[in-house]
Coordinates of C-alpha atoms in Angstrom, one line a residue:
Chain A
M39 CA 37.3 -29.0 -41.5
L40 CA 35.8 -25.5 -41.4
S41 CA 35.4 -25.2 -45.2
E42 CA 33.6 -28.6 -45.2
A43 CA 31.3 -27.4 -42.4
V44 CA 30.3 -24.2 -44.1
P45 CA 28.3 -25.6 -47.1
F46 CA 26.8 -28.2 -44.8
C47 CA 25.7 -25.5 -42.4
S48 CA 24.3 -23.2 -45.1
K49 CA 22.4 -26.1 -46.7
Y50 CA 20.9 -27.5 -43.5
W51 CA 20.9 -24.4 -41.3
Y52 CA 17.3 -24.5 -40.6
H53 CA 17.6 -28.1 -39.5
I54 CA 20.3 -27.0 -37.1
V55 CA 18.0 -24.2 -35.8
I56 CA 15.2 -26.6 -35.3
F57 CA 17.4 -29.1 -33.6
F58 CA 18.6 -26.3 -31.3
V59 CA 15.1 -25.2 -30.5
C60 CA 14.0 -28.8 -29.7
F61 CA 17.1 -29.4 -27.7
C62 CA 16.4 -26.3 -25.6
Y63 CA 12.8 -27.2 -25.2
F64 CA 13.5 -30.6 -23.8
Y65 CA 16.6 -29.7 -21.9
G66 CA 15.3 -26.8 -20.0
D67 CA 12.0 -25.4 -18.9
I68 CA 11.7 -23.3 -22.0
H69 CA 8.3 -24.8 -22.9
R70 CA 7.1 -23.4 -19.6
Q71 CA 8.4 -20.0 -20.5
I72 CA 6.7 -20.2 -23.9
K73 CA 3.5 -21.2 -22.2
R74 CA 3.9 -18.2 -19.9
R75 CA 4.7 -15.6 -22.5
I76 CA 2.5 -16.7 -25.4
S77 CA -0.6 -18.0 -23.8
P78 CA -1.4 -14.6 -22.1
I79 CA -1.6 -13.1 -25.6
F80 CA -4.3 -15.5 -26.7
T81 CA -6.0 -15.1 -23.4
K82 CA -6.0 -11.4 -23.8
V83 CA -7.3 -11.5 -27.3
F84 CA -9.9 -14.2 -26.9
K85 CA -10.9 -14.1 -23.3
Y86 CA -10.7 -10.4 -22.6
P87 CA -11.5 -8.6 -25.8
D88 CA -12.7 -5.6 -23.9
G89 CA -9.1 -5.1 -22.7
I90 CA -9.9 -5.1 -19.0
R91 CA -7.2 -7.5 -18.2
T92 CA -4.3 -5.6 -19.4
D93 CA -2.2 -7.1 -16.7
Q94 CA -3.0 -10.6 -17.7
N95 CA 0.5 -11.3 -18.8
E96 CA 2.0 -10.4 -15.4
A97 CA -0.9 -12.1 -13.7
L98 CA -0.4 -15.4 -15.5
D99 CA 3.3 -15.2 -14.6
E100 CA 2.3 -15.2 -11.0
V101 CA 0.0 -18.2 -11.3
T102 CA 2.7 -20.1 -13.1
D103 CA 5.2 -19.2 -10.4
I104 CA 3.0 -20.7 -7.7
I105 CA 1.9 -23.8 -9.4
D106 CA 5.1 -24.2 -11.5
N107 CA 4.6 -27.9 -11.8
D108 CA 2.5 -30.4 -13.6
E109 CA -0.7 -30.2 -11.6
E110 CA -1.7 -33.8 -12.1
E111 CA 1.2 -34.9 -10.0
F112 CA -0.1 -33.2 -6.9
M113 CA -3.5 -34.6 -6.1
E114 CA -3.2 -35.0 -2.4
S115 CA -4.9 -32.4 -0.1
A116 CA -2.7 -30.4 2.2
L117 CA -5.1 -30.1 5.1
P118 CA -7.7 -32.4 6.6
K119 CA -11.1 -32.0 4.9
D120 CA -13.0 -31.9 8.3
L121 CA -10.8 -29.3 9.9
K122 CA -12.6 -27.8 12.9
H123 CA -12.8 -24.1 13.6
V124 CA -12.4 -23.0 17.2
P125 CA -12.8 -19.6 19.0
Y126 CA -9.7 -17.5 19.0
Q127 CA -8.4 -16.8 22.5
Y128 CA -7.4 -13.1 22.8
V129 CA -6.6 -10.7 25.5
K130 CA -6.9 -7.1 24.3
P131 CA -4.2 -4.7 25.4
N132 CA -5.1 -1.0 26.0
E133 CA -3.7 1.7 23.7
K134 CA -0.9 2.6 26.1
E135 CA 0.2 -1.0 26.4
L136 CA 0.1 -1.4 22.6
L137 CA 2.4 1.6 22.1
R138 CA 4.8 0.4 24.9
R139 CA 5.1 -3.0 23.3
A140 CA 5.4 -1.8 19.7
N141 CA 8.2 0.6 20.9
K142 CA 10.0 -2.2 22.9
F143 CA 9.9 -4.6 20.0
F144 CA 11.3 -2.0 17.7
E145 CA 14.2 -1.4 20.1
I146 CA 14.9 -5.1 20.3
T147 CA 15.0 -5.6 16.6
N148 CA 16.9 -2.3 16.0
A149 CA 19.8 -3.6 18.1
R150 CA 20.3 -6.5 15.7
R151 CA 23.4 -6.4 13.6
T152 CA 25.0 -8.9 11.3
I153 CA 28.1 -10.3 13.1
R154 CA 31.1 -11.8 11.2
Y155 CA 33.3 -12.5 14.3
F156 CA 32.3 -15.2 16.7
D157 CA 33.4 -16.5 20.1
E158 CA 34.0 -20.3 20.4
E159 CA 32.0 -20.6 23.6
N160 CA 29.3 -23.1 23.5
V161 CA 25.6 -22.3 23.6
P162 CA 23.1 -24.7 25.3
K163 CA 21.3 -26.9 22.8
E164 CA 18.0 -26.2 24.5
V165 CA 18.3 -22.6 23.5
I166 CA 18.9 -23.5 19.8
R167 CA 15.8 -25.8 20.0
Y168 CA 13.6 -23.0 21.3
I169 CA 14.9 -20.7 18.5
I170 CA 14.0 -23.3 15.8
K171 CA 10.6 -23.9 17.5
A172 CA 9.9 -20.2 17.2
A173 CA 10.9 -20.2 13.5
G174 CA 8.5 -23.1 13.0
T175 CA 5.5 -21.0 14.1
A176 CA 5.7 -19.0 10.8
P177 CA 2.7 -18.9 8.5
S178 CA 2.9 -20.8 5.2
G179 CA 0.9 -21.2 2.1
A180 CA -2.0 -23.5 2.9
H181 CA -0.2 -24.4 6.1
T182 CA 2.4 -26.6 4.3
E183 CA 5.3 -25.6 6.7
P184 CA 7.8 -26.1 3.9
W185 CA 11.0 -25.8 6.0
S186 CA 13.7 -28.0 7.5
F187 CA 16.4 -26.9 9.8
V188 CA 19.7 -28.6 10.5
A189 CA 21.7 -27.5 13.6
V190 CA 25.3 -28.5 13.3
S191 CA 27.5 -28.3 16.4
N192 CA 29.8 -31.2 15.3
K193 CA 33.3 -29.8 14.6
T194 CA 34.2 -32.1 11.7
M195 CA 30.9 -31.3 10.0
K196 CA 31.4 -27.6 10.5
S197 CA 34.9 -27.9 8.9
R198 CA 33.5 -29.7 5.9
I199 CA 30.8 -27.1 5.4
R200 CA 33.4 -24.4 5.6
E201 CA 35.5 -26.2 3.0
I202 CA 32.6 -26.3 0.6
V203 CA 31.6 -22.7 1.2
E204 CA 35.2 -21.4 0.9
R205 CA 35.8 -23.3 -2.3
E206 CA 32.7 -21.9 -3.9
E207 CA 33.0 -18.4 -2.6
E208 CA 36.6 -18.2 -4.0
I209 CA 35.1 -19.0 -7.4
N210 CA 32.3 -16.5 -6.9
Y211 CA 34.6 -13.7 -6.0
K212 CA 37.2 -14.5 -8.6
K213 CA 35.2 -15.7 -11.6
R214 CA 31.4 -16.1 -11.5
M215 CA 30.1 -12.8 -10.1
G216 CA 30.7 -9.5 -11.9
K217 CA 33.0 -6.8 -10.7
K218 CA 29.9 -5.0 -9.5
W219 CA 29.1 -7.7 -7.0
T220 CA 32.6 -7.8 -5.5
S221 CA 32.8 -4.0 -5.4
D222 CA 29.4 -3.8 -3.8
L223 CA 30.5 -6.1 -1.0
R224 CA 34.0 -4.5 -0.5
P225 CA 32.8 -1.9 2.0
L226 CA 31.6 -4.8 4.2
R227 CA 35.1 -6.2 4.1
T228 CA 34.0 -9.7 3.2
N229 CA 36.0 -12.2 1.2
W230 CA 35.9 -16.0 0.7
I231 CA 37.6 -16.8 4.0
K232 CA 34.7 -17.8 6.3
E233 CA 36.4 -18.4 9.7
Y234 CA 33.1 -18.0 11.5
L235 CA 31.9 -21.2 10.0
T236 CA 34.2 -23.2 12.3
T237 CA 34.3 -20.7 15.2
A238 CA 30.6 -20.3 15.9
P239 CA 29.3 -23.1 18.2
Y240 CA 26.3 -23.7 15.9
L241 CA 25.5 -23.5 12.2
I242 CA 21.8 -23.5 11.5
L243 CA 21.1 -24.5 7.9
V244 CA 17.7 -23.6 6.6
F245 CA 16.3 -25.7 3.8
K246 CA 13.2 -24.9 1.8
Q247 CA 11.1 -27.9 0.6
V248 CA 10.2 -27.0 -2.9
Y249 CA 7.5 -29.7 -2.7
G250 CA 6.4 -32.0 0.0
I251 CA 6.4 -35.8 0.0
L252 CA 3.3 -37.5 1.5
P253 CA 3.4 -40.8 3.4
N254 CA 2.2 -42.6 0.2
G255 CA 5.1 -41.2 -1.8
K256 CA 3.0 -38.7 -3.7
R257 CA 4.1 -35.1 -4.0
K258 CA 2.3 -32.2 -2.3
V259 CA 2.3 -28.7 -3.6
H260 CA 4.2 -26.2 -1.4
Y261 CA 2.6 -22.9 -2.4
Y262 CA 4.8 -19.8 -1.9
N263 CA 7.6 -22.0 -0.3
E264 CA 10.3 -19.4 -1.0
T265 CA 8.3 -16.6 0.8
S266 CA 7.1 -18.9 3.6
V267 CA 10.6 -20.1 4.4
S268 CA 12.0 -16.5 4.3
I269 CA 9.3 -15.4 6.7
A270 CA 10.3 -18.2 9.1
C271 CA 13.9 -17.0 8.7
G272 CA 12.7 -13.5 9.8
I273 CA 11.3 -15.0 12.9
L274 CA 14.4 -17.1 13.4
L275 CA 16.7 -14.0 13.2
T276 CA 14.4 -12.2 15.7
A277 CA 14.5 -15.2 18.0
I278 CA 18.3 -15.1 18.0
E279 CA 18.4 -11.4 18.7
Y280 CA 15.7 -11.6 21.4
T281 CA 17.6 -14.4 23.1
G282 CA 20.8 -12.4 23.3
L283 CA 22.8 -14.3 20.7
V284 CA 24.2 -13.1 17.3
T285 CA 24.2 -14.4 13.8
L286 CA 25.1 -13.6 10.2
T287 CA 22.5 -13.9 7.5
S288 CA 24.2 -15.7 4.7
T289 CA 23.1 -17.1 1.4
P290 CA 25.8 -19.6 0.5
L291 CA 25.8 -19.0 -3.3
N292 CA 26.3 -22.2 -5.3
C293 CA 27.0 -24.3 -2.2
G294 CA 23.4 -25.7 -1.9
P295 CA 23.8 -29.0 -3.8
A296 CA 27.1 -29.9 -2.2
I297 CA 25.9 -29.1 1.4
R298 CA 22.6 -30.8 0.7
T299 CA 24.5 -34.0 -0.3
L300 CA 26.9 -33.7 2.7
L301 CA 24.0 -33.4 5.2
G302 CA 22.0 -36.2 3.4
R303 CA 19.0 -34.0 2.8
P304 CA 16.3 -35.2 0.4
S305 CA 16.0 -34.0 -3.2
N306 CA 12.9 -31.8 -2.5
E307 CA 15.0 -29.6 -0.3
K308 CA 17.1 -26.6 -1.3
L309 CA 19.5 -24.8 0.9
H310 CA 18.1 -21.3 1.6
L311 CA 20.2 -19.7 4.4
L312 CA 23.2 -20.6 6.4
L313 CA 23.3 -19.0 9.9
P314 CA 26.3 -19.3 12.2
V315 CA 24.9 -18.7 15.7
G316 CA 26.7 -17.9 19.0
Y317 CA 28.3 -15.1 21.0
P318 CA 30.2 -12.3 19.3
A319 CA 34.0 -12.3 19.6
K320 CA 35.1 -9.8 22.3
D321 CA 36.7 -7.5 19.7
A322 CA 33.9 -7.9 17.1
T323 CA 33.3 -4.9 14.9
V324 CA 30.4 -4.0 12.6
P325 CA 30.3 -1.7 9.6
D326 CA 28.9 1.7 10.6
L327 CA 25.7 1.4 8.5
Q328 CA 22.7 3.6 8.8
R329 CA 19.2 2.2 8.2
K330 CA 16.7 4.1 6.0
S331 CA 14.4 6.5 7.9
L332 CA 10.8 5.7 8.4
S333 CA 9.7 8.3 5.8
E334 CA 11.9 6.5 3.2
I335 CA 10.1 3.2 3.7
L336 CA 6.6 4.1 4.8
T337 CA 3.8 5.9 2.9
E338 CA 0.6 6.5 4.9
I339 CA -2.8 6.9 3.3
E340 CA -5.1 8.3 5.9
Chain P
M169 CA -8.7 -20.5 -47.1
L170 CA -7.3 -23.5 -45.2
S171 CA -6.4 -25.4 -48.5
E172 CA -4.5 -22.3 -49.6
A173 CA -2.7 -22.1 -46.3
V174 CA -1.5 -25.8 -46.3
P175 CA 1.0 -25.6 -49.2
F176 CA 2.2 -22.3 -48.0
C177 CA 2.9 -23.7 -44.5
S178 CA 4.5 -26.9 -45.8
K179 CA 6.8 -24.9 -48.1
Y180 CA 7.8 -22.2 -45.6
W181 CA 7.4 -24.2 -42.4
Y182 CA 10.9 -23.6 -41.3
H183 CA 10.6 -19.9 -41.8
I184 CA 7.5 -20.1 -39.6
V185 CA 9.4 -22.0 -36.9
I186 CA 12.3 -19.5 -37.1
F187 CA 9.9 -16.6 -36.9
F188 CA 8.3 -18.2 -33.8
V189 CA 11.6 -18.7 -32.1
C190 CA 12.7 -15.1 -32.8
F191 CA 9.4 -13.8 -31.6
C192 CA 9.6 -15.8 -28.3
Y193 CA 13.2 -14.7 -27.9
F194 CA 12.4 -11.0 -28.2
Y195 CA 9.1 -11.1 -26.6
G196 CA 9.9 -13.0 -23.4
D197 CA 13.0 -13.6 -21.4
I198 CA 13.7 -16.9 -23.3
H199 CA 17.2 -15.7 -24.2
R200 CA 18.0 -15.6 -20.5
Q201 CA 16.6 -19.1 -20.1
I202 CA 18.8 -20.3 -23.0
K203 CA 21.8 -18.7 -21.5
R204 CA 21.0 -20.3 -18.2
R205 CA 20.4 -23.8 -19.6
I206 CA 23.0 -23.9 -22.4
S207 CA 26.0 -22.0 -21.1
P208 CA 26.5 -24.4 -18.1
I209 CA 27.0 -27.2 -20.5
F210 CA 29.9 -25.4 -22.2
T211 CA 31.2 -24.3 -18.8
K212 CA 31.1 -27.9 -17.6
V213 CA 32.9 -29.2 -20.7
F214 CA 35.5 -26.5 -21.1
K215 CA 36.1 -25.0 -17.7
Y216 CA 35.6 -28.0 -15.5
P217 CA 36.8 -31.0 -17.6
D218 CA 37.6 -32.9 -14.4
G219 CA 33.9 -33.0 -13.7
I220 CA 34.2 -31.5 -10.2
R221 CA 31.5 -29.0 -10.8
T222 CA 28.7 -31.5 -11.5
D223 CA 26.3 -29.0 -9.9
Q224 CA 27.3 -26.2 -12.2
N225 CA 24.0 -26.1 -13.9
E226 CA 22.1 -25.5 -10.6
A227 CA 24.9 -23.2 -9.5
L228 CA 24.6 -20.9 -12.5
D229 CA 20.9 -20.9 -12.1
E230 CA 21.5 -19.3 -8.7
V231 CA 23.9 -16.7 -10.1
T232 CA 21.4 -15.8 -12.8
D233 CA 18.6 -15.5 -10.2
I234 CA 20.6 -13.0 -8.2
I235 CA 21.9 -10.9 -11.0
D236 CA 19.0 -11.5 -13.4
N237 CA 19.6 -8.3 -15.2
D238 CA 22.0 -6.9 -17.7
E239 CA 24.9 -6.1 -15.5
E240 CA 26.0 -3.1 -17.5
E241 CA 23.0 -1.2 -16.3
F242 CA 23.9 -1.3 -12.7
M243 CA 27.3 0.3 -12.2
E244 CA 26.6 2.3 -9.1
S245 CA 27.8 1.1 -5.7
A246 CA 25.3 0.2 -3.0
L247 CA 27.4 1.1 0.0
P248 CA 29.9 4.0 0.6
K249 CA 33.4 3.0 -0.3
D250 CA 34.9 4.4 2.9
L251 CA 32.4 2.7 5.3
K252 CA 33.9 2.7 8.8
H253 CA 33.8 -0.3 11.1
V254 CA 33.1 0.3 14.7
P255 CA 33.1 -2.0 17.9
Y256 CA 30.0 -4.0 18.4
Q257 CA 28.2 -3.1 21.7
Y258 CA 27.1 -6.3 23.4
V259 CA 25.9 -7.4 26.9
K260 CA 26.3 -11.1 27.3
P261 CA 23.4 -12.9 29.1
N262 CA 24.1 -15.9 31.3
E263 CA 22.9 -19.4 30.2
K264 CA 19.9 -19.3 32.4
E265 CA 18.8 -15.9 31.0
L266 CA 19.4 -17.2 27.4
L267 CA 17.1 -20.1 28.1
R268 CA 14.4 -18.0 29.7
R269 CA 14.4 -15.5 26.8
A270 CA 14.4 -18.2 24.1
N271 CA 11.5 -19.9 25.8
K272 CA 9.6 -16.7 26.2
F273 CA 10.1 -15.7 22.6
F274 CA 8.8 -19.1 21.5
E275 CA 5.7 -18.6 23.6
I276 CA 5.0 -15.2 22.0
T277 CA 5.4 -16.4 18.4
N278 CA 3.6 -19.7 19.1
A279 CA 0.5 -17.7 20.1
R280 CA 0.3 -16.1 16.6
R281 CA -2.6 -17.2 14.4
T282 CA -3.8 -16.0 11.1
I283 CA -7.0 -14.1 11.7
R284 CA -9.7 -13.6 9.1
Y285 CA -12.3 -11.7 11.2
F286 CA -11.5 -8.2 12.4
D287 CA -13.0 -5.6 14.7
E288 CA -13.5 -2.1 13.2
E289 CA -11.9 -0.4 16.2
N290 CA -9.1 1.9 15.3
V291 CA -5.4 1.4 16.2
P292 CA -3.1 4.4 17.0
K293 CA -1.0 5.2 14.0
E294 CA 2.1 5.5 16.2
V295 CA 1.8 1.7 16.9
I296 CA 1.7 1.0 13.1
R297 CA 4.8 3.2 12.7
Y298 CA 6.8 1.3 15.3
I299 CA 5.7 -2.0 13.7
I300 CA 7.0 -0.8 10.2
K301 CA 10.2 0.6 11.8
A302 CA 10.8 -2.9 13.3
A303 CA 10.3 -4.5 9.9
G304 CA 12.8 -2.0 8.4
T305 CA 15.6 -3.4 10.7
A306 CA 15.7 -6.6 8.6
P307 CA 19.0 -7.6 7.0
S308 CA 19.2 -7.3 3.2
G309 CA 21.6 -8.3 0.4
A310 CA 24.5 -5.8 0.5
H311 CA 22.3 -3.6 2.8
T312 CA 20.0 -2.5 -0.1
E313 CA 16.8 -2.4 2.1
P314 CA 14.6 -3.3 -0.9
W315 CA 11.2 -2.7 0.8
S316 CA 8.4 -0.1 0.7
F317 CA 5.4 -0.2 3.1
V318 CA 2.1 1.5 2.5
A319 CA -0.2 1.8 5.5
V320 CA -3.8 2.5 4.4
S321 CA -6.4 3.6 6.9
N322 CA -8.4 5.7 4.5
K323 CA -11.9 4.0 4.0
T324 CA -12.3 4.8 0.3
M325 CA -8.9 3.5 -0.5
K326 CA -9.6 0.3 1.5
S327 CA -12.8 -0.2 -0.4
R328 CA -11.0 0.2 -3.8
I329 CA -8.3 -2.3 -2.7
R330 CA -11.1 -4.7 -1.7
E331 CA -12.8 -4.3 -5.1
I332 CA -9.6 -5.2 -6.9
V333 CA -8.8 -8.2 -4.7
E334 CA -12.3 -9.6 -4.8
R335 CA -12.5 -9.2 -8.6
E336 CA -9.2 -11.1 -9.1
E337 CA -9.9 -13.6 -6.4
E338 CA -13.2 -14.6 -7.9
I339 CA -11.4 -15.3 -11.2
N340 CA -8.6 -17.2 -9.3
Y341 CA -11.2 -19.4 -7.5
K342 CA -13.4 -19.9 -10.5
K343 CA -11.0 -20.1 -13.5
R344 CA -7.3 -19.6 -13.1
M345 CA -6.2 -21.9 -10.3
G346 CA -6.7 -25.6 -10.5
K347 CA -9.2 -27.7 -8.6
K348 CA -6.3 -28.7 -6.4
W349 CA -5.7 -25.1 -5.2
T350 CA -9.3 -24.5 -4.3
S351 CA -9.7 -27.8 -2.6
D352 CA -6.5 -27.3 -0.6
L353 CA -7.9 -24.0 0.7
R354 CA -11.4 -25.3 1.4
P355 CA -10.6 -26.5 5.0
L356 CA -9.6 -22.9 5.8
R357 CA -13.1 -21.8 4.6
T358 CA -11.7 -19.1 2.4
N359 CA -13.4 -17.7 -0.7
W360 CA -13.2 -14.5 -2.8
I361 CA -15.2 -12.4 -0.4
K362 CA -12.6 -10.5 1.7
E363 CA -14.6 -8.5 4.2
Y364 CA -11.6 -8.0 6.4
L365 CA -10.1 -5.6 3.8
T366 CA -12.6 -3.0 4.8
T367 CA -13.2 -4.0 8.4
A368 CA -9.6 -3.9 9.6
P369 CA -8.5 -0.4 10.6
Y370 CA -5.2 -0.7 8.7
L371 CA -4.0 -2.5 5.5
I372 CA -0.2 -2.8 5.3
L373 CA 0.9 -3.4 1.8
V374 CA 4.5 -4.6 1.4
F375 CA 6.2 -3.9 -1.9
K376 CA 9.5 -5.4 -2.9
Q377 CA 11.8 -3.2 -5.0
V378 CA 13.1 -5.5 -7.7
Y379 CA 15.8 -2.9 -8.3
G380 CA 16.7 0.5 -6.8
I381 CA 16.8 3.9 -8.4
L382 CA 19.7 6.1 -7.5
P383 CA 19.4 9.9 -7.2
N384 CA 21.1 10.2 -10.7
G385 CA 18.4 8.0 -12.2
K386 CA 20.6 5.0 -12.6
R387 CA 19.5 1.6 -11.4
K388 CA 21.0 -0.2 -8.4
V389 CA 21.0 -4.0 -8.1
H390 CA 18.9 -5.4 -5.3
Y391 CA 20.5 -8.7 -4.5
Y392 CA 18.1 -11.3 -3.0
N393 CA 15.3 -8.8 -2.9
E394 CA 12.6 -11.5 -2.6
T395 CA 14.3 -13.1 0.4
S396 CA 15.2 -9.8 2.0
V397 CA 11.6 -8.5 1.9
S398 CA 10.2 -11.8 3.1
I399 CA 12.5 -11.7 6.1
A400 CA 11.3 -8.2 6.8
C401 CA 7.8 -9.6 6.7
G402 CA 8.7 -12.2 9.2
I403 CA 9.8 -9.5 11.6
L404 CA 6.7 -7.4 10.7
L405 CA 4.4 -10.4 11.6
T406 CA 6.3 -10.9 14.9
A407 CA 6.0 -7.2 15.7
I408 CA 2.3 -7.3 15.2
E409 CA 2.0 -10.4 17.5
Y410 CA 4.3 -9.0 20.1
T411 CA 2.3 -5.7 20.2
G412 CA -0.9 -7.5 20.8
L413 CA -2.6 -7.0 17.4
V414 CA -3.6 -9.6 14.8
T415 CA -3.1 -10.0 11.0
L416 CA -3.6 -12.3 8.1
T417 CA -0.7 -13.1 5.8
S418 CA -2.0 -12.7 2.3
T419 CA -0.5 -12.8 -1.1
P420 CA -3.0 -11.1 -3.3
L421 CA -2.6 -13.2 -6.4
N422 CA -2.7 -11.2 -9.6
C423 CA -3.7 -8.0 -7.9
G424 CA -0.2 -6.6 -7.8
P425 CA -0.3 -4.4 -10.9
A426 CA -3.7 -2.9 -10.3
I427 CA -3.0 -2.2 -6.6
R428 CA 0.5 -0.8 -7.5
T429 CA -1.3 1.6 -10.0
L430 CA -4.0 2.5 -7.5
L431 CA -1.4 3.5 -4.9
G432 CA 0.9 5.2 -7.4
R433 CA 3.9 3.1 -6.7
P434 CA 6.9 3.2 -9.0
S435 CA 7.5 0.5 -11.6
N436 CA 10.5 -1.0 -9.8
E437 CA 8.1 -2.1 -7.0
K438 CA 6.0 -5.3 -6.9
L439 CA 3.3 -6.0 -4.4
H440 CA 4.6 -8.8 -2.1
L441 CA 2.2 -9.1 0.8
L442 CA -1.1 -7.5 1.9
L443 CA -1.7 -7.5 5.6
P444 CA -4.9 -6.3 7.3
V445 CA -3.9 -5.2 10.8
G446 CA -6.1 -4.6 13.8
Y447 CA -8.0 -6.3 16.7
P448 CA -9.8 -9.6 16.1
A449 CA -13.6 -9.6 16.0
K450 CA -15.1 -10.7 19.3
D451 CA -16.4 -14.0 17.8
A452 CA -13.3 -14.7 15.7
T453 CA -12.5 -18.3 15.1
V454 CA -9.4 -20.0 13.8
P455 CA -9.0 -23.4 12.1
D456 CA -7.8 -26.0 14.7
L457 CA -4.5 -26.5 13.0
Q458 CA -1.5 -28.2 14.6
R459 CA 2.1 -27.2 13.8
K460 CA 4.8 -29.8 13.0
S461 CA 6.7 -31.0 16.0
L462 CA 10.3 -30.0 16.6
S463 CA 11.6 -33.4 15.5
E464 CA 9.8 -33.0 12.2
I465 CA 11.5 -29.8 11.4
L466 CA 14.9 -30.0 13.1
T467 CA 17.9 -32.4 12.6
E468 CA 20.7 -32.0 15.0
I469 CA 24.3 -33.0 14.1
E470 CA 26.3 -33.0 17.3

């Protein structure tokens, strides 16, 4: 079998290589990668022979990241063409008040911790609704608001989500992810058993809409959808903390497709974060982490 | 010249194809793409012959997105191995209080608008410091805190940043981005003149550290750095609003490398957002946008 294959391969090896390339090209998005990597070279040589645009390569990467789709597909406008502009209503605080508020907000957010042990006590659904409404005030690329939230309080559904997450997490810990990943997480004492997914009264699942769907069925570009949804999640986490509840910021690795199917979400949505929300268990502990100091994260140019 | 090239090309065309493939492979990250696209097929066939892991392809994409680097490079732990766990301090609010706070937080965030017209009046630097400190409380993958903030109040530096942004934005509007992009932004009345970059007393530049650098010079994995930094930005925007200042959430397309060089930031950092911060101009207007209703963004499963 092998001895037969060898002369065949040596004679037709370039056909095999070409087949492989074509296969990759049509199977994956390698054509996009080639466009990304090769076209900047020509742009640099022909369009910017003075060499000003030395960062052209990186720059075109960025453009491709945002558009990242056949542009012809997306010909519907995101905003009404006759959008009115109105005066911005503003009450200016004095400097003392600015400082007081900035300090207070820091204290609120600084008290936030990721909690892994929840109490079963229920949370009023109106509270969850206000928290989601707050997240929905986030800015987004061209005001596309590319987010969907699913709040699950149903016990059976929470159990089914837990099953999916635990199944995948066990594979993540045991097989998929490197030793590095599991050893990085070990000090946090995490494993693939996720009891909080059934204990917490609410699971908030945040989906990002990688593109929008217009009433006429056409697609709408969602610029910077990843960043926009994550900013909304930052507001969501702050809303939970401000309200007096706790959560755990989790990215359920590899569970996206199964959970999306379970919840019947459309194909333009991808699971971004999964947040159990509720009260902490009475004996809840947190790792004794320190945050970086201001001088480690801030540079001032005065 | 051309007639000479034709027989050469037809004789050695497969060498040319192979050279092209090798070139792409070594030039770009196409080998990673091939690994991503091809390896799941083998995994599916050999590891999951029962077909359970039909989403394996998408799943492996996710793993690759997180690791996205040669794992051997990153052998330092992100957290101390002997990390202590301590009781979580918590004061439980009653249901009425929960509802009051959730409602109040929604009202604060709902008043936030993106402002394009700023007043020149200065803002105390302590206020900016508290705002950045609040952003630094964000959660991050394995507590890697992959963010750097640069607060620029220096006039010359603001002018130089404005020059970079306007030069790139003019190219974005006129050449790089499609008609779709410019027409999507037209209702917001934006163009490549960014006066606010010199008017606003502060520019906060948010950088994401795509990897960390340990004291011994080794690299440290920054899991989910994009999501983590964007969540920090969500908290940052809320801090600005809570304090009583205004900002504009901008992603300075293609300006990253030039601004990074100007500010002398290290090569592991990428510009993520650029936020002018200050008071609104007295005659500031905002587009009369509506946000999606709660029923459009929330699904409840009770």
